[in-house]
mmCIF file with all atom_site columns, C-alpha atoms in Angstrom:
data_model
loop_
_atom_site.group_PDB
_atom_site.id
_atom_site.type_symbol
_atom_site.label_atom_id
_atom_site.label_alt_id
_atom_site.label_comp_id
_atom_site.label_asym_id
_atom_site.label_entity_id
_atom_site.label_seq_id
_atom_site.pdbx_PDB_ins_code
_atom_site.Cartn_x
_atom_site.Cartn_y
_atom_site.Cartn_z
_atom_site.occupancy
_atom_site.B_iso_or_equiv
_atom_site.pdbx_formal_charge
_atom_site.auth_seq_id
_atom_site.auth_comp_id
_atom_site.auth_asym_id
_atom_site.auth_atom_id
_atom_site.pdbx_PDB_model_num
ATOM 1   C CA . MET A 1 1   ? 93.661  81.273  104.849 1.00 53.00 ? 1   MET A CA 1
ATOM 2   C CA . LYS A 1 2   ? 97.518  81.639  106.370 1.00 56.00 ? 2   LYS A CA 1
ATOM 3   C CA . LEU A 1 3   ? 96.937  85.037  104.227 1.00 52.00 ? 3   LEU A CA 1
ATOM 4   C CA . LEU A 1 4   ? 94.348  86.122  105.834 1.00 47.00 ? 4   LEU A CA 1
ATOM 5   C CA . ILE A 1 5   ? 95.570  85.511  109.210 1.00 51.00 ? 5   ILE A CA 1
ATOM 6   C CA . SER A 1 6   ? 98.729  86.994  108.205 1.00 50.00 ? 6   SER A CA 1
ATOM 7   C CA . LEU A 1 7   ? 97.027  90.414  106.848 1.00 48.00 ? 7   LEU A CA 1
ATOM 8   C CA . CYS A 1 8   ? 94.226  90.370  109.648 1.00 47.00 ? 8   CYS A CA 1
ATOM 9   C CA . THR A 1 9   ? 97.917  90.411  112.209 1.00 52.00 ? 9   THR A CA 1
ATOM 10  C CA . SER A 1 10  ? 99.982  93.103  110.231 1.00 52.00 ? 10  SER A CA 1
ATOM 11  C CA . LEU A 1 11  ? 96.405  95.457  110.452 1.00 49.00 ? 11  LEU A CA 1
ATOM 12  C CA . GLY A 1 12  ? 96.119  94.710  113.843 1.00 54.00 ? 12  GLY A CA 1
ATOM 13  C CA . ILE A 1 13  ? 100.349 95.462  114.634 1.00 56.00 ? 13  ILE A CA 1
ATOM 14  C CA . LEU A 1 14  ? 99.692  98.688  112.143 1.00 51.00 ? 14  LEU A CA 1
ATOM 15  C CA . LEU A 1 15  ? 96.812  100.069 113.646 1.00 49.00 ? 15  LEU A CA 1
ATOM 16  C CA . PHE A 1 16  ? 98.926  99.236  116.758 1.00 49.00 ? 16  PHE A CA 1
ATOM 17  C CA . SER A 1 17  ? 101.345 101.024 116.532 1.00 49.00 ? 17  SER A CA 1
ATOM 18  C CA . ILE A 1 18  ? 98.960  104.282 114.948 1.00 50.00 ? 18  ILE A CA 1
ATOM 19  C CA . ASN A 1 19  ? 97.350  104.157 118.263 1.00 44.00 ? 19  ASN A CA 1
ATOM 20  C CA . GLU A 1 20  ? 100.244 103.712 120.966 1.00 42.00 ? 20  GLU A CA 1
ATOM 21  C CA . GLN A 1 21  ? 102.504 106.297 118.203 1.00 42.00 ? 21  GLN A CA 1
ATOM 22  C CA . ALA A 1 22  ? 102.925 108.863 120.887 1.00 41.00 ? 22  ALA A CA 1
ATOM 23  C CA . ARG A 1 23  ? 104.510 106.403 123.286 1.00 42.00 ? 23  ARG A CA 1
ATOM 24  C CA . ILE A 1 24  ? 106.091 104.066 120.715 1.00 43.00 ? 24  ILE A CA 1
ATOM 25  C CA . PRO A 1 25  ? 109.936 105.358 118.968 1.00 46.00 ? 25  PRO A CA 1
ATOM 26  C CA . VAL A 1 26  ? 109.650 106.786 115.102 1.00 44.00 ? 26  VAL A CA 1
ATOM 27  C CA . ARG A 1 27  ? 112.419 103.901 114.327 1.00 46.00 ? 27  ARG A CA 1
ATOM 28  C CA . HIS A 1 28  ? 109.774 100.913 115.713 1.00 45.00 ? 28  HIS A CA 1
ATOM 29  C CA . VAL A 1 29  ? 107.134 102.517 113.325 1.00 45.00 ? 29  VAL A CA 1
ATOM 30  C CA . ALA A 1 30  ? 109.014 103.060 110.480 1.00 49.00 ? 30  ALA A CA 1
ATOM 31  C CA . ALA A 1 31  ? 110.779 98.894  111.152 1.00 49.00 ? 31  ALA A CA 1
ATOM 32  C CA . SER A 1 32  ? 107.222 97.604  111.084 1.00 48.00 ? 32  SER A CA 1
ATOM 33  C CA . LEU A 1 33  ? 106.252 99.560  107.815 1.00 50.00 ? 33  LEU A CA 1
ATOM 34  C CA . ALA A 1 34  ? 109.444 98.881  106.276 1.00 56.00 ? 34  ALA A CA 1
ATOM 35  C CA . ASP A 1 35  ? 107.787 95.217  105.017 1.00 64.00 ? 35  ASP A CA 1
ATOM 36  C CA . THR A 1 36  ? 105.605 97.251  103.083 1.00 76.00 ? 36  THR A CA 1
ATOM 37  C CA . VAL A 1 37  ? 107.221 99.556  101.211 1.00 84.00 ? 37  VAL A CA 1
ATOM 38  C CA . LYS A 1 38  ? 107.486 98.611  97.088  1.00 92.00 ? 38  LYS A CA 1
ATOM 39  C CA . LYS A 1 39  ? 111.079 97.108  95.942  1.00 93.00 ? 39  LYS A CA 1
ATOM 40  C CA . ASP A 1 40  ? 112.059 96.548  91.973  1.00 92.00 ? 40  ASP A CA 1
ATOM 41  C CA . PRO A 1 41  ? 111.529 92.927  91.539  1.00 92.00 ? 41  PRO A CA 1
ATOM 42  C CA . GLU A 1 42  ? 114.438 93.160  88.980  1.00 93.00 ? 42  GLU A CA 1
ATOM 43  C CA . THR A 1 43  ? 116.673 94.696  91.289  1.00 93.00 ? 43  THR A CA 1
ATOM 44  C CA . GLY A 1 44  ? 115.333 94.594  95.360  1.00 94.00 ? 44  GLY A CA 1
ATOM 45  C CA . LEU A 1 45  ? 115.671 98.175  95.610  1.00 95.00 ? 45  LEU A CA 1
ATOM 46  C CA . VAL A 1 46  ? 113.252 100.482 96.964  1.00 95.00 ? 46  VAL A CA 1
ATOM 47  C CA . THR A 1 47  ? 110.659 101.771 93.827  1.00 94.00 ? 47  THR A CA 1
ATOM 48  C CA . ASP A 1 48  ? 110.526 105.502 93.644  1.00 91.00 ? 48  ASP A CA 1
ATOM 49  C CA . GLY A 1 49  ? 110.669 108.481 90.964  1.00 92.00 ? 49  GLY A CA 1
ATOM 50  C CA . ASN A 1 50  ? 114.383 108.129 90.983  1.00 93.00 ? 50  ASN A CA 1
ATOM 51  C CA . LEU A 1 51  ? 114.947 104.577 91.009  1.00 94.00 ? 51  LEU A CA 1
ATOM 52  C CA . TYR A 1 52  ? 115.420 104.691 87.087  1.00 93.00 ? 52  TYR A CA 1
ATOM 53  C CA . LEU A 1 53  ? 118.443 107.266 87.584  1.00 93.00 ? 53  LEU A CA 1
ATOM 54  C CA . VAL A 1 54  ? 120.130 104.670 90.182  1.00 94.00 ? 54  VAL A CA 1
ATOM 55  C CA . LYS A 1 55  ? 119.918 101.779 87.823  1.00 94.00 ? 55  LYS A CA 1
ATOM 56  C CA . ALA A 1 56  ? 121.197 103.245 85.189  1.00 93.00 ? 56  ALA A CA 1
ATOM 57  C CA . GLN A 1 57  ? 123.907 105.435 86.780  1.00 94.00 ? 57  GLN A CA 1
ATOM 58  C CA . CYS A 1 58  ? 124.892 102.323 89.808  1.00 93.00 ? 58  CYS A CA 1
ATOM 59  C CA . THR A 1 59  ? 123.844 98.846  88.786  1.00 93.00 ? 59  THR A CA 1
ATOM 60  C CA . THR A 1 60  ? 125.705 98.963  85.132  1.00 91.00 ? 60  THR A CA 1
ATOM 61  C CA . CYS A 1 61  ? 128.860 98.219  86.961  1.00 91.00 ? 61  CYS A CA 1
ATOM 62  C CA . HIS A 1 62  ? 127.680 96.296  89.896  1.00 93.00 ? 62  HIS A CA 1
ATOM 63  C CA . ASN A 1 63  ? 124.996 94.608  91.343  1.00 94.00 ? 63  ASN A CA 1
ATOM 64  C CA . SER A 1 64  ? 122.576 96.415  93.631  1.00 94.00 ? 64  SER A CA 1
ATOM 65  C CA . LYS A 1 65  ? 122.993 93.994  96.522  1.00 95.00 ? 65  LYS A CA 1
ATOM 66  C CA . LEU A 1 66  ? 126.104 96.858  96.833  1.00 93.00 ? 66  LEU A CA 1
ATOM 67  C CA . ILE A 1 67  ? 123.539 99.383  97.696  1.00 95.00 ? 67  ILE A CA 1
ATOM 68  C CA . LEU A 1 68  ? 121.587 97.299  99.813  1.00 94.00 ? 68  LEU A CA 1
ATOM 69  C CA . GLN A 1 69  ? 124.224 96.062  101.931 1.00 94.00 ? 69  GLN A CA 1
ATOM 70  C CA . ASN A 1 70  ? 125.210 99.669  102.920 1.00 92.00 ? 70  ASN A CA 1
ATOM 71  C CA . ARG A 1 71  ? 124.316 102.984 104.529 1.00 93.00 ? 71  ARG A CA 1
ATOM 72  C CA . PHE A 1 72  ? 125.224 105.555 104.475 1.00 95.00 ? 72  PHE A CA 1
ATOM 73  C CA . THR A 1 73  ? 124.877 109.093 105.565 1.00 95.00 ? 73  THR A CA 1
ATOM 74  C CA . ARG A 1 74  ? 124.765 111.645 101.752 1.00 96.00 ? 74  ARG A CA 1
ATOM 75  C CA . ASP A 1 75  ? 127.949 112.485 102.749 1.00 97.00 ? 75  ASP A CA 1
ATOM 76  C CA . GLY A 1 76  ? 129.068 109.218 102.525 1.00 96.00 ? 76  GLY A CA 1
ATOM 77  C CA . TRP A 1 77  ? 127.500 108.309 99.728  1.00 96.00 ? 77  TRP A CA 1
ATOM 78  C CA . LYS A 1 78  ? 128.929 111.376 97.849  1.00 97.00 ? 78  LYS A CA 1
ATOM 79  C CA . GLN A 1 79  ? 132.471 110.252 99.160  1.00 97.00 ? 79  GLN A CA 1
ATOM 80  C CA . LYS A 1 80  ? 132.138 105.970 97.822  1.00 96.00 ? 80  LYS A CA 1
ATOM 81  C CA . ILE A 1 81  ? 130.901 107.895 93.832  1.00 96.00 ? 81  ILE A CA 1
ATOM 82  C CA . ARG A 1 82  ? 133.848 110.424 94.283  1.00 96.00 ? 82  ARG A CA 1
ATOM 83  C CA . TRP A 1 83  ? 136.580 106.809 95.606  1.00 96.00 ? 83  TRP A CA 1
ATOM 84  C CA . MET A 1 84  ? 134.347 104.973 92.158  1.00 95.00 ? 84  MET A CA 1
ATOM 85  C CA . GLN A 1 85  ? 135.393 107.870 90.000  1.00 95.00 ? 85  GLN A CA 1
ATOM 86  C CA . LYS A 1 86  ? 138.929 107.874 90.968  1.00 96.00 ? 86  LYS A CA 1
ATOM 87  C CA . ASN A 1 87  ? 139.740 104.293 91.252  1.00 96.00 ? 87  ASN A CA 1
ATOM 88  C CA . HIS A 1 88  ? 137.193 102.999 89.133  1.00 94.00 ? 88  HIS A CA 1
ATOM 89  C CA . ASN A 1 89  ? 137.072 105.310 86.103  1.00 93.00 ? 89  ASN A CA 1
ATOM 90  C CA . LEU A 1 90  ? 133.123 105.902 87.080  1.00 94.00 ? 90  LEU A CA 1
ATOM 91  C CA . TRP A 1 91  ? 131.606 108.823 84.904  1.00 94.00 ? 91  TRP A CA 1
ATOM 92  C CA . ASP A 1 92  ? 130.820 112.390 86.048  1.00 94.00 ? 92  ASP A CA 1
ATOM 93  C CA . LEU A 1 93  ? 127.377 111.726 87.072  1.00 94.00 ? 93  LEU A CA 1
ATOM 94  C CA . GLY A 1 94  ? 126.789 115.017 85.502  1.00 94.00 ? 94  GLY A CA 1
ATOM 95  C CA . GLU A 1 95  ? 122.918 116.506 86.283  1.00 95.00 ? 95  GLU A CA 1
ATOM 96  C CA . THR A 1 96  ? 121.526 113.057 88.173  1.00 94.00 ? 96  THR A CA 1
ATOM 97  C CA . GLU A 1 97  ? 123.896 113.150 90.798  1.00 96.00 ? 97  GLU A CA 1
ATOM 98  C CA . LYS A 1 98  ? 121.696 115.090 92.852  1.00 96.00 ? 98  LYS A CA 1
ATOM 99  C CA . PRO A 1 99  ? 118.822 112.529 92.196  1.00 96.00 ? 99  PRO A CA 1
ATOM 100 C CA . VAL A 1 100 ? 120.391 109.853 93.127  1.00 96.00 ? 100 VAL A CA 1
ATOM 101 C CA . LEU A 1 101 ? 122.157 111.324 96.385  1.00 96.00 ? 101 LEU A CA 1
ATOM 102 C CA . ASP A 1 102 ? 118.535 112.083 97.484  1.00 96.00 ? 102 ASP A CA 1
ATOM 103 C CA . TYR A 1 103 ? 117.134 108.689 96.393  1.00 95.00 ? 103 TYR A CA 1
ATOM 104 C CA . LEU A 1 104 ? 120.378 106.886 98.363  1.00 95.00 ? 104 LEU A CA 1
ATOM 105 C CA . GLU A 1 105 ? 120.013 108.719 101.539 1.00 95.00 ? 105 GLU A CA 1
ATOM 106 C CA . LYS A 1 106 ? 116.282 108.606 101.545 1.00 94.00 ? 106 LYS A CA 1
ATOM 107 C CA . HIS A 1 107 ? 116.281 105.076 101.378 1.00 94.00 ? 107 HIS A CA 1
ATOM 108 C CA . TYR A 1 108 ? 119.933 103.141 102.023 1.00 94.00 ? 108 TYR A CA 1
ATOM 109 C CA . GLY A 1 109 ? 120.608 106.361 104.739 1.00 94.00 ? 109 GLY A CA 1
ATOM 110 C CA . PRO A 1 110 ? 121.791 105.082 108.106 1.00 90.00 ? 110 PRO A CA 1
ATOM 111 C CA . THR A 1 111 ? 118.879 103.963 110.183 1.00 83.00 ? 111 THR A CA 1
ATOM 112 C CA . VAL A 1 112 ? 118.339 103.640 114.238 1.00 76.00 ? 112 VAL A CA 1
ATOM 113 C CA . THR A 1 113 ? 118.325 100.461 115.407 1.00 72.00 ? 113 THR A CA 1
ATOM 114 C CA . ALA A 1 114 ? 117.639 99.424  118.740 1.00 70.00 ? 114 ALA A CA 1
ATOM 115 C CA . ALA A 1 115 ? 120.360 99.423  121.421 1.00 74.00 ? 115 ALA A CA 1
ATOM 116 C CA . ARG A 1 116 ? 121.172 98.844  124.807 1.00 81.00 ? 116 ARG A CA 1
ATOM 117 C CA . ARG A 1 117 ? 119.161 101.548 127.750 1.00 81.00 ? 117 ARG A CA 1
ATOM 118 C CA . ALA A 1 118 ? 121.132 103.822 128.984 1.00 83.00 ? 118 ALA A CA 1
ATOM 119 C CA . PRO A 1 119 ? 122.751 102.834 132.706 1.00 85.00 ? 119 PRO A CA 1
ATOM 120 C CA . LEU A 1 120 ? 120.489 103.337 135.668 1.00 85.00 ? 120 LEU A CA 1
ATOM 121 C CA . LYS A 1 121 ? 121.187 106.532 137.780 1.00 89.00 ? 121 LYS A CA 1
ATOM 122 C CA . ASP A 1 122 ? 120.104 107.070 141.309 1.00 88.00 ? 122 ASP A CA 1
ATOM 123 C CA . ILE A 1 123 ? 120.001 103.285 142.264 1.00 88.00 ? 123 ILE A CA 1
ATOM 124 C CA . LYS A 1 124 ? 118.396 103.068 145.537 1.00 87.00 ? 124 LYS A CA 1
ATOM 125 C CA . TRP A 1 125 ? 120.236 99.967  147.080 1.00 86.00 ? 125 TRP A CA 1
ATOM 126 C CA . TYR A 1 126 ? 118.384 97.993  149.948 1.00 87.00 ? 126 TYR A CA 1
ATOM 127 C CA . LYS A 1 127 ? 119.622 95.451  152.060 1.00 87.00 ? 127 LYS A CA 1
ATOM 128 C CA . LEU A 1 128 ? 116.916 92.525  151.181 1.00 88.00 ? 128 LEU A CA 1
ATOM 129 C CA . ASP A 1 129 ? 115.275 90.338  154.172 1.00 86.00 ? 129 ASP A CA 1
ATOM 130 C CA . GLN A 1 130 ? 116.724 86.662  154.283 1.00 77.00 ? 130 GLN A CA 1
#
């Protein structure tokens, strides 16, 4: 019963998001859909055509949680790879580097989070009657 209620609620939220998409910033829609992304049960990484390359190249030396806890740009991920190659004897990824970077950028790139609103401008103050 709880599962049914949960599914109905999720469907309602999704339908509301689609109807109000013109007014809701993309980050909110993406955040609501993030829970529906299929993940690899072994690593917790997003399932994708390039996942097997990432598992082969990255999780051979370290846990997938190191990927999950970071959000870098493509250049940031590339710098991390170069750092690991320089300091930890990571091998040359060769032709697999581009698909690995594509995967990391797509699924573990920077995300826009809710921030404070912009400061108010042109405020017209008035006196309150007491």
